[in-house]
XYZ file of C-alpha atoms in Angstrom:
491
model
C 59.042 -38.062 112.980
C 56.390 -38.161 110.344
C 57.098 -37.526 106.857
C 57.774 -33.680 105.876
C 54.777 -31.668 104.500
C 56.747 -30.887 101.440
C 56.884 -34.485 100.563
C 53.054 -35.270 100.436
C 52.477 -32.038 98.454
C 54.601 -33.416 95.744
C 53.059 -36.636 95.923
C 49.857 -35.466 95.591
C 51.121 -33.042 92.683
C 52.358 -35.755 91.234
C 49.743 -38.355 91.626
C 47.392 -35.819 90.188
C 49.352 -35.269 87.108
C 49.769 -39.331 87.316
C 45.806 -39.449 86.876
C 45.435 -37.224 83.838
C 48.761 -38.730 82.096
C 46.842 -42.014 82.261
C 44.349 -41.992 79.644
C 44.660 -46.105 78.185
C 42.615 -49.238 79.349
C 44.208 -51.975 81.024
C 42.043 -54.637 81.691
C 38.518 -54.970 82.262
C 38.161 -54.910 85.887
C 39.253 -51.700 86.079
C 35.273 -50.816 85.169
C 33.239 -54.093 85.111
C 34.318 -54.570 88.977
C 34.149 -51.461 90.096
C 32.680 -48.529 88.446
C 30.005 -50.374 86.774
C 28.773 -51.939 89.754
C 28.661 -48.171 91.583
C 26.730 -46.887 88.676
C 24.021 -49.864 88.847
C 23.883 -49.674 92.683
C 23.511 -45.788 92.489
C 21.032 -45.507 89.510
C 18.658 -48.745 89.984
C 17.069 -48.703 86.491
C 20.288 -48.631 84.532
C 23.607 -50.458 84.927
C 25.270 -53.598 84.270
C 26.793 -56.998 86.306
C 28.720 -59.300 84.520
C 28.493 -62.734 85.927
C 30.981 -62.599 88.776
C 28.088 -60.547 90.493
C 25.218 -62.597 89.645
C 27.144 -65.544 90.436
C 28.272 -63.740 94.061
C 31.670 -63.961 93.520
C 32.663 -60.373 94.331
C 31.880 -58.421 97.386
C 30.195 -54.988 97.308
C 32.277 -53.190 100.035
C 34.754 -51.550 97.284
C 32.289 -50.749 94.380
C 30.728 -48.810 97.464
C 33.138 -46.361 97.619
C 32.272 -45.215 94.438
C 28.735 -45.741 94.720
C 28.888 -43.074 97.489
C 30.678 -40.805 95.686
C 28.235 -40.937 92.652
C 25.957 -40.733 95.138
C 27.441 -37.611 96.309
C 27.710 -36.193 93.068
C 23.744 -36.623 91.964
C 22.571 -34.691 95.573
C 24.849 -31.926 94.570
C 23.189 -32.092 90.990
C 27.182 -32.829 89.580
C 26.599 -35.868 88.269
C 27.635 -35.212 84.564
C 29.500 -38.287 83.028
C 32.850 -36.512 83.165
C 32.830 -36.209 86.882
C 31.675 -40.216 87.092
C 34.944 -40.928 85.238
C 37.656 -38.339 86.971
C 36.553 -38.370 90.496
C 36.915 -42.332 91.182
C 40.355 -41.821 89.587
C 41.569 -38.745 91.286
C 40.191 -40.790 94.736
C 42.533 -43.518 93.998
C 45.066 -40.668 93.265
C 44.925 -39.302 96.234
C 45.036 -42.462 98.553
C 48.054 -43.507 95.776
C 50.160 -40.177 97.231
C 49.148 -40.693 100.629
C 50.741 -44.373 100.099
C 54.085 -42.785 98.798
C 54.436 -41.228 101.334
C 53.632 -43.686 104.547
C 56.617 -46.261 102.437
C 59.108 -43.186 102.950
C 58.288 -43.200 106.646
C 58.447 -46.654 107.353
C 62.031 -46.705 105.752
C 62.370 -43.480 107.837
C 62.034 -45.081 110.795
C 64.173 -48.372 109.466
C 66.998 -46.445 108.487
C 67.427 -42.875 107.684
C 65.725 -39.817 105.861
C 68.438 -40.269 103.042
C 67.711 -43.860 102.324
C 63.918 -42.965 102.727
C 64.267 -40.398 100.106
C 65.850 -42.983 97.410
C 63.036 -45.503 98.366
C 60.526 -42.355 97.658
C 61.961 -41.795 94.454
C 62.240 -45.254 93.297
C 58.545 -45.451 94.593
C 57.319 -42.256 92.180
C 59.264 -43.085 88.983
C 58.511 -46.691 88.755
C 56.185 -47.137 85.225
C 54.032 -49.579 86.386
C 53.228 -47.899 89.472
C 52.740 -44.890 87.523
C 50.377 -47.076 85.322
C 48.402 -49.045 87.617
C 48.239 -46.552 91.083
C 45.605 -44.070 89.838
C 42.950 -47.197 88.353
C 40.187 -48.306 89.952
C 41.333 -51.662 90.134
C 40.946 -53.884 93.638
C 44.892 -55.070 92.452
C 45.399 -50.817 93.352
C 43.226 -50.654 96.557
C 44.984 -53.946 97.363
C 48.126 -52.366 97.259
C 47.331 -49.243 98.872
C 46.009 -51.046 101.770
C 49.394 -53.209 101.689
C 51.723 -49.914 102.655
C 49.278 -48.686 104.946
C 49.569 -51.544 106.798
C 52.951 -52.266 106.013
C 53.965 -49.020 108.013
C 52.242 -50.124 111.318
C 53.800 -53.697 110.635
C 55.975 -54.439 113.779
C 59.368 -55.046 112.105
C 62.487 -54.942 114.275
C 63.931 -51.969 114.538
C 60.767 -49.827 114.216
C 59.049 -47.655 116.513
C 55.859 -47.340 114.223
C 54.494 -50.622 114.966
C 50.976 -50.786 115.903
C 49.176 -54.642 115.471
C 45.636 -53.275 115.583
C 46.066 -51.038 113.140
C 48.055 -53.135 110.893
C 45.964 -56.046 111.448
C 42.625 -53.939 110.745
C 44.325 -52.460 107.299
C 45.186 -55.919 106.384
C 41.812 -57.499 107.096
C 40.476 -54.665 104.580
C 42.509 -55.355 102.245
C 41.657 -58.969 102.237
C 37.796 -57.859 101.803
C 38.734 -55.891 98.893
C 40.749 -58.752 96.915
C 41.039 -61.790 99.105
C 44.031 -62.929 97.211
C 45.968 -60.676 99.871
C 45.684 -62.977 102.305
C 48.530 -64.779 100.497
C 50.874 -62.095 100.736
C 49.938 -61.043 104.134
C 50.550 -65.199 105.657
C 54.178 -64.740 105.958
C 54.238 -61.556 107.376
C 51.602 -61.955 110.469
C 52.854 -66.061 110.941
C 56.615 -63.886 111.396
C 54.481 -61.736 113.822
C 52.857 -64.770 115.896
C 56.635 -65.900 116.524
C 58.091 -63.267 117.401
C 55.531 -61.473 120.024
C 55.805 -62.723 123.821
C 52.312 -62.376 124.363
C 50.716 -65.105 121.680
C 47.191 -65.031 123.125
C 46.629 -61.823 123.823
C 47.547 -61.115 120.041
C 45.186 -63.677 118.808
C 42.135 -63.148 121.882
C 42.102 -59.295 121.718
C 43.280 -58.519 118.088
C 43.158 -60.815 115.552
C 39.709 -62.117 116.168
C 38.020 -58.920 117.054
C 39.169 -57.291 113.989
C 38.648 -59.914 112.135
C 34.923 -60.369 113.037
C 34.442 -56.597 112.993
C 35.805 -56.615 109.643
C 34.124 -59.776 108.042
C 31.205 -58.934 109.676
C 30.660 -55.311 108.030
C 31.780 -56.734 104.841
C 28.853 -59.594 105.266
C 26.650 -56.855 105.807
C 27.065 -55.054 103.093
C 26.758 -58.001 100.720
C 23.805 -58.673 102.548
C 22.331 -55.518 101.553
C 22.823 -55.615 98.031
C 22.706 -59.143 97.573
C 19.213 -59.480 98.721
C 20.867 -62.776 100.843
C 23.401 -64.035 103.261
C 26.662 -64.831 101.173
C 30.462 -65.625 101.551
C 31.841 -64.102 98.273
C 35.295 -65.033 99.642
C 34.520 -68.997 100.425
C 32.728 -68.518 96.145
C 35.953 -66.551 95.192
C 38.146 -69.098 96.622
C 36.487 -72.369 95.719
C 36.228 -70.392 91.607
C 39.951 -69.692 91.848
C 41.319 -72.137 93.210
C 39.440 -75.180 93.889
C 37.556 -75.312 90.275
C 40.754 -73.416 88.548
C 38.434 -71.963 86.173
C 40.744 -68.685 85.848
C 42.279 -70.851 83.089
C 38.666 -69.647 81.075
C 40.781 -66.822 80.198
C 44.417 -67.616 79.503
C 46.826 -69.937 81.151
C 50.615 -69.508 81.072
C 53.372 -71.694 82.168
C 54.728 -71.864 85.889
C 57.503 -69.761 85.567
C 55.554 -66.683 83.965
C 56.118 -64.613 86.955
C 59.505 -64.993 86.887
C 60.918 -64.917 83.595
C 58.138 -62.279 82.526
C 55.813 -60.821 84.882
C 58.245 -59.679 88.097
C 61.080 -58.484 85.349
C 58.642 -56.528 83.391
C 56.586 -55.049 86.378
C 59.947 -53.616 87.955
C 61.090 -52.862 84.494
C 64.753 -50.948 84.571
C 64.038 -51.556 88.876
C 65.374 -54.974 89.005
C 69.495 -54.364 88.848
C 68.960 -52.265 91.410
C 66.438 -54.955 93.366
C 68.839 -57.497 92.794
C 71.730 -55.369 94.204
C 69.291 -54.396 97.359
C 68.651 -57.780 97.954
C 72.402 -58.904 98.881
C 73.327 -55.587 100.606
C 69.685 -55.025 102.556
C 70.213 -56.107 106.289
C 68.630 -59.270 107.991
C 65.676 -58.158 109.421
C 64.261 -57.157 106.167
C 64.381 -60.522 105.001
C 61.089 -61.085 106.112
C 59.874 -58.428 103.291
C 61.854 -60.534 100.561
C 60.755 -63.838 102.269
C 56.949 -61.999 101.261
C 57.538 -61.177 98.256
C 58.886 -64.393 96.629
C 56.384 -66.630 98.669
C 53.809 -63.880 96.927
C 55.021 -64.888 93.071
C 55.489 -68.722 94.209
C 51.734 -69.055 95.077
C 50.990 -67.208 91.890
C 53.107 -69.165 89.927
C 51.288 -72.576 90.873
C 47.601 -70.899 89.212
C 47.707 -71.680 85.441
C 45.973 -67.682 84.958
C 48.552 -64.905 85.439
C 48.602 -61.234 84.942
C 50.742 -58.749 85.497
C 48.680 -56.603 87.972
C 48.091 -59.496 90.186
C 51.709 -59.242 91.633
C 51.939 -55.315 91.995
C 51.289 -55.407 95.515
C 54.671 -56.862 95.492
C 56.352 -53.583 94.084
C 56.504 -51.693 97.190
C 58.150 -54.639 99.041
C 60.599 -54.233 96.081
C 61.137 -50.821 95.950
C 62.275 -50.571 99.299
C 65.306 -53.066 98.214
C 65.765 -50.498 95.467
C 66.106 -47.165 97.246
C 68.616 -49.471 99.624
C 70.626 -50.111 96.100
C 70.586 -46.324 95.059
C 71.571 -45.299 98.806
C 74.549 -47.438 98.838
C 75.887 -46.512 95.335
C 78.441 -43.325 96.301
C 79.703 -42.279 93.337
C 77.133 -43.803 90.643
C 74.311 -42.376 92.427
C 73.334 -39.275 90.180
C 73.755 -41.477 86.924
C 71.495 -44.338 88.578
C 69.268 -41.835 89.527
C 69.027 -40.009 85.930
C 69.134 -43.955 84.726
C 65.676 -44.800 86.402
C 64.241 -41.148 85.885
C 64.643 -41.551 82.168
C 64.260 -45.167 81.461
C 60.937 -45.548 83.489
C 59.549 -42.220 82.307
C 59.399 -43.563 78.064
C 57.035 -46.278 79.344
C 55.448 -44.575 81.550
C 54.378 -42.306 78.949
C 53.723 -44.456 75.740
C 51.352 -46.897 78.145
C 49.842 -43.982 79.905
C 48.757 -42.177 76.759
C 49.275 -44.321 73.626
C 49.179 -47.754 73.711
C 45.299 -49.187 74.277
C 43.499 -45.768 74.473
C 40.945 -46.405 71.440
C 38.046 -48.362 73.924
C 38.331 -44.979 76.130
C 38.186 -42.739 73.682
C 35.424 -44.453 71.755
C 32.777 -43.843 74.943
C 32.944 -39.975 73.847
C 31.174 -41.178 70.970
C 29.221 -43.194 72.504
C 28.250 -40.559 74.772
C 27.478 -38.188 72.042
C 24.391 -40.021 71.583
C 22.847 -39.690 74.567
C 22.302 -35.465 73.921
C 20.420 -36.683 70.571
C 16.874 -35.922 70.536
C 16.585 -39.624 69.031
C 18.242 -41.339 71.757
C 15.522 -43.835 72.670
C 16.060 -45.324 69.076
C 19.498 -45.576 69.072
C 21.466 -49.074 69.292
C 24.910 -49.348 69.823
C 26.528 -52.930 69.526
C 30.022 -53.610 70.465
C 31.090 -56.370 67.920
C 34.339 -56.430 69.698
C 36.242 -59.312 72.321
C 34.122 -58.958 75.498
C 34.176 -56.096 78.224
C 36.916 -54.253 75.537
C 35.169 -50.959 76.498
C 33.476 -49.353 79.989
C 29.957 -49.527 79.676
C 27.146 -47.314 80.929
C 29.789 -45.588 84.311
C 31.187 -43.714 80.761
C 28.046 -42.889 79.190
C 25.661 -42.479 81.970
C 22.440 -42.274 80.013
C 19.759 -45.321 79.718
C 21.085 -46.088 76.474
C 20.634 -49.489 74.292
C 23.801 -50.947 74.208
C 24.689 -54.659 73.731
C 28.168 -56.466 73.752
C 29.169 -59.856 73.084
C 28.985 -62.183 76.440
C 31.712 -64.461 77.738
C 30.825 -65.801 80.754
C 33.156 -69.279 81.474
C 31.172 -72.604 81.594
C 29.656 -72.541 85.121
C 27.581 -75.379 83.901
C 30.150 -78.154 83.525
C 28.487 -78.402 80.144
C 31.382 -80.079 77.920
C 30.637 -78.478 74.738
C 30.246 -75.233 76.293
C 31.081 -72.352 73.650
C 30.914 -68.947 74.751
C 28.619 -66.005 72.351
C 31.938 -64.125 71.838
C 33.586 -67.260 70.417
C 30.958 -68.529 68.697
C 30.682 -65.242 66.678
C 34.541 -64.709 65.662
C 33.725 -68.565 64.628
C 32.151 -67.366 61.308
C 31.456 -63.464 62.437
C 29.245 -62.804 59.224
C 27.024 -66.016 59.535
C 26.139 -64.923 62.851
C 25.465 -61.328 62.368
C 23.259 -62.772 58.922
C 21.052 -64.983 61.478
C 21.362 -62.804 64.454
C 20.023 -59.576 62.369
C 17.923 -61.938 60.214
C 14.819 -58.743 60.550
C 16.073 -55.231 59.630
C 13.950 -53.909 62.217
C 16.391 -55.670 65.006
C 19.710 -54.637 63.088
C 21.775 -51.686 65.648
C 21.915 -48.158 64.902
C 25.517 -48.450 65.808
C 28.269 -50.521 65.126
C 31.594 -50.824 67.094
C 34.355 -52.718 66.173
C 37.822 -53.212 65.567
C 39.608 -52.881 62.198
C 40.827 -56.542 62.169
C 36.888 -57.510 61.969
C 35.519 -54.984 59.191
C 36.843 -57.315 55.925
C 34.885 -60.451 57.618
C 31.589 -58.692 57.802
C 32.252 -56.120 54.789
C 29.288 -57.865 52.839
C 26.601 -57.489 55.986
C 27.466 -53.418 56.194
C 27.245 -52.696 52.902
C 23.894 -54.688 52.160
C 22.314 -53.399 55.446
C 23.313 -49.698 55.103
C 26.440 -48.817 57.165
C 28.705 -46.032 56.568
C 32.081 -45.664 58.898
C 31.663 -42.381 60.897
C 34.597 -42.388 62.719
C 37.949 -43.823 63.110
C 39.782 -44.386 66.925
C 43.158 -45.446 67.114
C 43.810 -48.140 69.481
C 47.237 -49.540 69.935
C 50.613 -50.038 67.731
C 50.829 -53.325 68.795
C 47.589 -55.067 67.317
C 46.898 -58.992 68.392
C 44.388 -62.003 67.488
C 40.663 -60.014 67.863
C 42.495 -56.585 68.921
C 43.073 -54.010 65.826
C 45.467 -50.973 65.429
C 42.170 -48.988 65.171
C 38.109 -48.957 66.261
C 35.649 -48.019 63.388
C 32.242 -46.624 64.316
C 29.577 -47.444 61.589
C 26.342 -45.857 61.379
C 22.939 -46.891 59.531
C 22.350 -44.446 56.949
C 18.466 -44.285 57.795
C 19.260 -44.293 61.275
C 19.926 -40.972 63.312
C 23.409 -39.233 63.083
């Protein structure tokens, strides 16, 4: 039986709400990999690519689901800047609910509606779910894909299990991030074993969805690439072979599991713990997944949080099994989870990192000024803090400070963003040495403004605005953003 209709209107209720409750940044990619690449494949004489693209180490076939929806948008004559930002988001919103909702009737189909139901609701109130599912992150698409395919996976005991369909969902989600690959080796080598028919698996589904897939994927990197490339063979040999993740933080080998995996199920893991010694034998091989998942992860010296979400679905279904088998606590867990995941969900949804969103509204302001094509805006700020033109949508001149890692080998290799927090006023004297080359605009956080006091008040600055950022303020990040505006410049 498929899951009631009831159940994916609440899910999509609720992954609706989920999208305009989440109004912070997270990291980067969640625009410079996606969005950003839409808007310069969409609009050819604007955009931006940071140097993953120009370097081919990303494929196209994800940023062209929003390209065709911006696409969309400008032949209906919609494309205002506040549809660019909501639709992409209320996409992944959608496809978020519609994942809910495929996890409740794979446990369904396991075990019962009632232990479905507690996996459902351990699946909605998680806070980092709540946090990352509505992003347009290729860590969210990744894990979409994952419980799609997850509910066609053939796991004893199910009657849902379809290996083209699985297989074809997996093989997309591998051309989306091919980091889920790693993930995914346990699961189909558990497969392989198990079905009688080895060859016919491999002869008439693994190969001709896996050319069908690659191939389409090469195609469309062909197209916008200009070239033949393997972005997954670049990604891999980046990653991996060269390590040079480590460009941008490194932490030790047990990250995952004293930090990442405890704060990513947040007040989940009792109850994950709990599932894992009750949870029957033939789900084993979703554990077996999951830690395999955060061992790999653990042996690359970069780690962030998001890279192990796809793992949370995997876990909540130990969780609902916990809840289920609670009798008389169950109400109290329940409330328990409700309450405890809902505070975070709702301080990093709409509090903590929101200033380098809410900033682009005044960037944006400048693009209805009749001066527009003299206006300058230069993030002095750590780089990719803020979305760039997919939040602003006008040819405007803006400028941020570049950190690409050393592809060069080049020893003394210092990126522009370090070499400016360096001696920040020294370079902004020599960089702006001609007034006629100094910005109209001036973003930055409030950490920075005492360093390069002297250069705005000799040059002709006055702070405009003020955009709270976070409570929790580190190295280059401040509490708040300050806007500063040349006095002889337009308003």
């Amino acid at each position: 039986a498929a899951a009631p209709a009831p159940l994916l209107a609440l899910a999509l209720a609720l992954r609706t709400l989920n999208c305009f409750l989440v109004q912070t940044s997270f990291v980067p990619d969640e625009y410079w990999q996606s969005l950003e690449v839409a808007h310069r494949m969409n609009i050819h004489n604007y955009g931006y690519l940071t140097w993953e693209w120009t370097s081919s180490l990303r494929g196209y076939s994800y940023p062209l689901i929003f390209a065709s929806m911006y696409k969309a948008l400008q032949l209906m004559s919609k494309d205002n800047v506040q549809l660019l930002i909501w639709v992409p988001r209320l996409a992944q919103a959608m496809l978020a609910a519609f994942a809910d909702v495929k996890l409740y009737s794979l446990v369904q189909h396991l075990e019962n509606s009632e232990t479905a139901k507690f996996v459902f609701f351990c699946q909605l109130c998680s806070w980092f779910t709540w946090y990352s599912c509505t992003r347009t992150l290729t860590n969210t698409m990744e894990t979409i894909l994952t419980i799609f395919a997850l509910s066609y996976y053939p796991i004893k005991g199910s009657k849902m299990g379809n290996s083209c369909k699985y297989l074809a969902l997996v093989a997309l989600a591998i051309v989306v991030r091919p980091t889920a690959i790693i993930l995914w080796m346990p699961l189909v080598f558990s497969h392989f074993l198990q079905e009688q028919r080895k060859a016919d698996l491999i002869l008439h589904k693994c190969i001709p969805v896996g050319l069908v897939t690659v191939g389409t994927s090469l195609i469309i990197d062909r197209v916008f690439f200009g070239e033949w490339v393997l972005v997954h063979l670049n990604f891999l040999k980046f990653n991996v072979l060269q390590n040079l993740g480590t460009f941008y933080g490194s932490h030790p080998w047990h990250w995952y599991f004293t930090q990442g995996l405890p704060v990513v199920l947040g007040p989940h893991l009792p109850f994950f713990i709990h599932g894992c010694v009750l949870a029957p034998r033939r789900y084993r091989i979703f554990l077996l997944a999951a830690i395999w998942t955060v061992l790999v992860y653990s042996t690359l010296s970069h780690k962030e949080f998001r890279f192990i979400y796809p793992v949370l679905p995997f876990c909540m279904i130990f969780c609902g099994y916990s809840l289920k088998h609670l009798k008389a606590w169950k109400k109290a867990a329940a409330r328990f989870l409700l309450v405890s995941n809902l505070l975070p969900a709702l301080y990093t949804g709409l509090v903590h990192q929101r200033g380098t969103l809410d900033v682009m509204s005044h960037i944006q302001q400048l693009c209805n000024n009749p001066h527009q094509s003299q206006a300058f805006v230069f993030l002095l700020m750590p780089c990719h803090s803020t979305p760039f033109y997919s939040h602003v949508h006008c040819p405007l001149k803006m400028r941020f400070l570049q950190c690409p890692p050393n592809l060069t080998g080049n020893e003394s290799y210092i990126d522009e963003a370090d070499v400016f927090y360096s001696n920040p006023l020294g370079w902004m004297n020599k960089e702006f040495y001609n007034d006629t080359l100094l910005p109209s605009h001036l973003i930055l956080f409030s950490v920075l403004e005492q360093e390069i006091s002297p250069f705005l008040a000799l040059r002709g600055y006055e702070k405009t605005a003020t955009v709270f950022h976070t409570h929790i303020p580190q190295g280059r990040v401040g509490r708040h953003i300050y806007i500063y505006r040349r006095k002889t410049e337009i308003n």
